[in-house]
Amino acid sequence: MAGSLSDALEIKLLDHVLKTTPFSVPTNIYVALSTTDPLDTGAGIAEPSDGYARIVMDSWDAAASRATENTNQITYGQATADWGNITHWAIYDAVTGGNFLAHGDFTVAKTAPIGTNLYIAAGDIDVTFSAGGICDNLANKLLDHVFKTTEYTPETNLYVGLFTTSPTDSGTAGTEVSGGAYAREVCNGWDAAAAGAT
């Protein structure tokens, strides 16, 4: 049940790291269900009705390997009519409306016939920070920030370095320029992120 961050959240996290606009930790995290793929924009969400409501889930594992999971089981209210074929989940910061944060699919679609309580087992929702562009260490810290494990405070100064070979997500590879007059340069002025870039 791997999932990914929404387009909107990716932009907000870039702005948070680069000190353009702080991203406050959500008061609560809500898990929604959908009969369709919400897409990275959230525009595709189709939540059931008939006794359904998003459920608060504020307990998430400390992020590791660019991913976090729900620590506890999530149990929904009793269905008063068939909820249909539940193929996807989504994460918001409000019980209705709110900011769309992440989404993913169920390995096997779930159903909630009338009179039943659909549940998601502990560890069955996996939110993953896509590889590339941000190092593993920062990806884990940002997931912990969003999912209320440990708040992330941006660095006082940000430095830009130059490399002759590409660094990896783990930070263990890549050859930084050295010698001569080379030094990393402080860069604390960044444009507001758009389309996943700044």
C-alpha positions as CSV (number, residue, x, y, z in Angstrom):
1,M,0.0,0.0,0.0
2,A,2.8,2.4,-0.9
3,G,1.8,6.0,-1.3
4,S,3.3,9.4,-2.2
5,L,3.1,13.0,-1.3
6,S,0.7,15.3,-3.0
7,D,1.9,18.0,-5.4
8,A,0.8,20.7,-3.0
9,L,2.6,19.2,-0.1
10,E,5.8,18.8,-2.1
11,I,5.7,22.6,-2.9
12,K,5.0,23.5,0.8
13,L,8.0,21.4,2.0
14,L,10.3,23.0,-0.5
15,D,9.3,26.4,0.7
16,H,9.8,25.2,4.3
17,V,13.3,23.9,3.8
18,L,14.4,26.9,1.7
19,K,12.8,29.3,4.3
20,T,10.3,30.9,1.9
21,T,7.2,30.0,3.9
22,P,7.1,27.9,7.1
23,F,5.0,24.7,7.0
24,S,3.3,24.2,10.3
25,V,2.8,20.7,11.6
26,P,-0.9,19.8,11.1
27,T,-3.1,19.7,14.3
28,N,-4.5,16.4,13.2
29,I,-3.9,13.9,10.4
30,Y,-7.0,12.4,8.8
31,V,-7.1,9.3,6.7
32,A,-9.8,9.3,3.9
33,L,-11.0,6.5,1.7
34,S,-11.7,6.7,-2.1
35,T,-13.3,4.6,-4.7
36,T,-11.1,6.2,-7.4
37,D,-7.5,7.4,-7.6
38,P,-7.2,10.8,-6.0
39,L,-4.2,11.6,-8.2
40,D,-1.3,13.8,-7.1
41,T,-3.6,16.9,-7.1
42,G,-6.4,15.3,-5.0
43,A,-8.9,16.2,-7.8
44,G,-9.8,12.5,-8.3
45,I,-11.0,11.8,-4.7
46,A,-14.4,10.1,-4.4
47,E,-15.2,9.4,-0.8
48,P,-18.1,7.2,0.2
49,S,-21.0,8.3,2.3
50,D,-23.6,6.4,4.4
51,G,-21.9,6.4,7.8
52,Y,-18.5,7.3,6.5
53,A,-16.2,9.9,8.0
54,R,-12.4,10.4,7.8
55,I,-10.6,9.1,10.8
56,V,-7.9,10.8,12.8
57,M,-4.5,9.0,12.8
58,D,-1.8,11.0,14.6
59,S,0.5,8.0,15.4
60,W,3.1,7.3,12.7
61,D,6.4,5.4,12.8
62,A,9.6,7.4,12.8
63,A,10.5,7.7,9.1
64,A,13.2,5.4,7.7
65,S,14.4,4.7,4.2
66,R,12.3,7.7,3.0
67,A,9.0,6.2,4.3
68,T,6.6,6.2,7.3
69,E,3.7,4.0,8.2
70,N,0.6,4.2,10.4
71,T,1.4,2.9,13.9
72,N,-2.1,1.9,14.9
73,Q,-5.1,0.3,13.3
74,I,-7.6,2.7,11.7
75,T,-11.3,1.6,12.1
76,Y,-14.1,3.4,10.4
77,G,-17.7,3.8,11.6
78,Q,-20.3,1.3,10.6
79,A,-21.5,1.5,7.0
80,T,-25.2,2.3,6.8
81,A,-25.1,1.3,3.1
82,D,-22.6,-0.4,0.8
83,W,-19.5,1.9,0.4
84,G,-18.5,0.3,-2.9
85,N,-15.1,-0.8,-4.0
86,I,-12.5,1.2,-1.9
87,T,-9.3,1.2,-4.0
88,H,-7.4,4.1,-2.5
89,W,-6.6,6.1,0.6
90,A,-5.8,9.8,1.0
91,I,-4.4,11.9,3.8
92,Y,-5.7,15.4,4.8
93,D,-5.3,17.8,7.6
94,A,-9.1,18.2,8.2
95,V,-12.1,16.0,8.7
96,T,-13.8,17.6,5.7
97,G,-12.1,19.7,3.0
98,G,-8.7,20.7,4.2
99,N,-5.3,20.4,2.6
100,F,-4.6,17.2,0.6
101,L,-1.2,15.8,1.8
102,A,-0.7,12.3,0.4
103,H,-2.4,9.3,-1.3
104,G,-1.9,5.7,-2.3
105,D,-3.7,2.5,-3.3
106,F,-4.6,-0.6,-1.5
107,T,-2.9,-3.8,-2.7
108,V,-6.4,-5.5,-2.6
109,A,-9.5,-3.3,-2.8
110,K,-11.5,-3.1,0.4
111,T,-15.3,-3.3,0.8
112,A,-17.7,-2.2,3.5
113,P,-21.1,-3.8,3.1
114,I,-24.0,-2.4,5.2
115,G,-23.5,-3.1,8.9
116,T,-19.7,-3.6,8.7
117,N,-16.7,-1.6,10.0
118,L,-13.9,-1.3,7.4
119,Y,-10.4,-1.1,9.0
120,I,-6.8,-0.5,7.9
121,A,-4.3,-2.6,9.8
122,A,-1.3,-1.0,11.5
123,G,1.5,-0.5,9.0
124,D,-0.7,-0.9,6.0
125,I,-0.4,2.7,4.9
126,D,3.1,3.5,3.6
127,V,3.8,7.1,2.7
128,T,7.1,7.3,0.7
129,F,9.2,10.3,-0.3
130,S,10.1,9.7,-4.0
131,A,13.8,9.1,-4.7
132,G,16.0,11.8,-6.2
133,G,16.4,15.5,-5.5
134,I,16.4,15.4,-1.7
135,C,18.8,13.3,0.4
136,D,17.5,10.4,2.5
137,N,18.2,12.2,5.7
138,L,16.2,15.3,4.8
139,A,13.4,13.2,3.3
140,N,13.0,11.3,6.7
141,K,13.1,14.6,8.6
142,L,10.4,16.1,6.5
143,L,8.1,13.0,6.8
144,D,8.6,13.2,10.6
145,H,7.6,16.9,10.4
146,V,4.4,16.3,8.4
147,F,3.3,13.3,10.4
148,K,3.9,14.8,13.8
149,T,6.8,12.6,14.9
150,T,9.5,15.3,15.2
151,E,9.3,18.9,14.0
152,Y,11.9,20.0,11.5
153,T,13.4,23.5,11.8
154,P,15.2,24.8,8.7
155,E,18.9,25.4,8.9
156,T,20.0,28.9,9.8
157,N,22.1,29.2,6.6
158,L,21.8,27.2,3.3
159,Y,24.9,26.6,1.3
160,V,25.2,25.7,-2.4
161,G,28.1,23.4,-3.4
162,L,29.4,22.2,-6.8
163,F,30.1,18.6,-7.7
164,T,32.1,17.0,-10.6
165,T,30.1,13.7,-10.2
166,S,26.5,13.5,-9.1
167,P,25.8,13.0,-5.3
168,T,23.4,10.2,-4.4
169,D,20.4,10.3,-2.1
170,S,22.4,8.6,0.7
171,G,25.1,11.4,0.5
172,T,27.8,8.8,0.3
173,A,28.8,9.4,-3.3
174,G,29.5,12.4,-5.5
175,T,32.8,14.4,-5.8
176,E,32.7,18.0,-4.6
177,V,34.9,20.5,-6.2
178,S,38.0,21.3,-4.1
179,G,41.1,23.4,-4.2
180,G,41.8,26.8,-5.5
181,A,39.4,29.5,-4.4
182,Y,36.4,27.1,-4.2
183,A,34.1,27.3,-1.2
184,R,30.4,26.6,-0.8
185,E,28.3,29.8,-1.0
186,V,25.6,30.9,1.3
187,C,22.2,31.1,-0.5
188,N,19.3,32.1,1.7
189,G,17.2,33.8,-0.9
190,W,14.9,31.5,-2.9
191,D,11.8,32.0,-5.1
192,A,8.5,30.5,-3.8
193,A,8.3,26.9,-5.2
194,A,6.0,26.1,-8.1
195,A,5.5,22.9,-10.0
196,G,7.8,21.0,-7.6
197,A,10.8,23.3,-8.1
198,T,12.3,26.6,-6.9
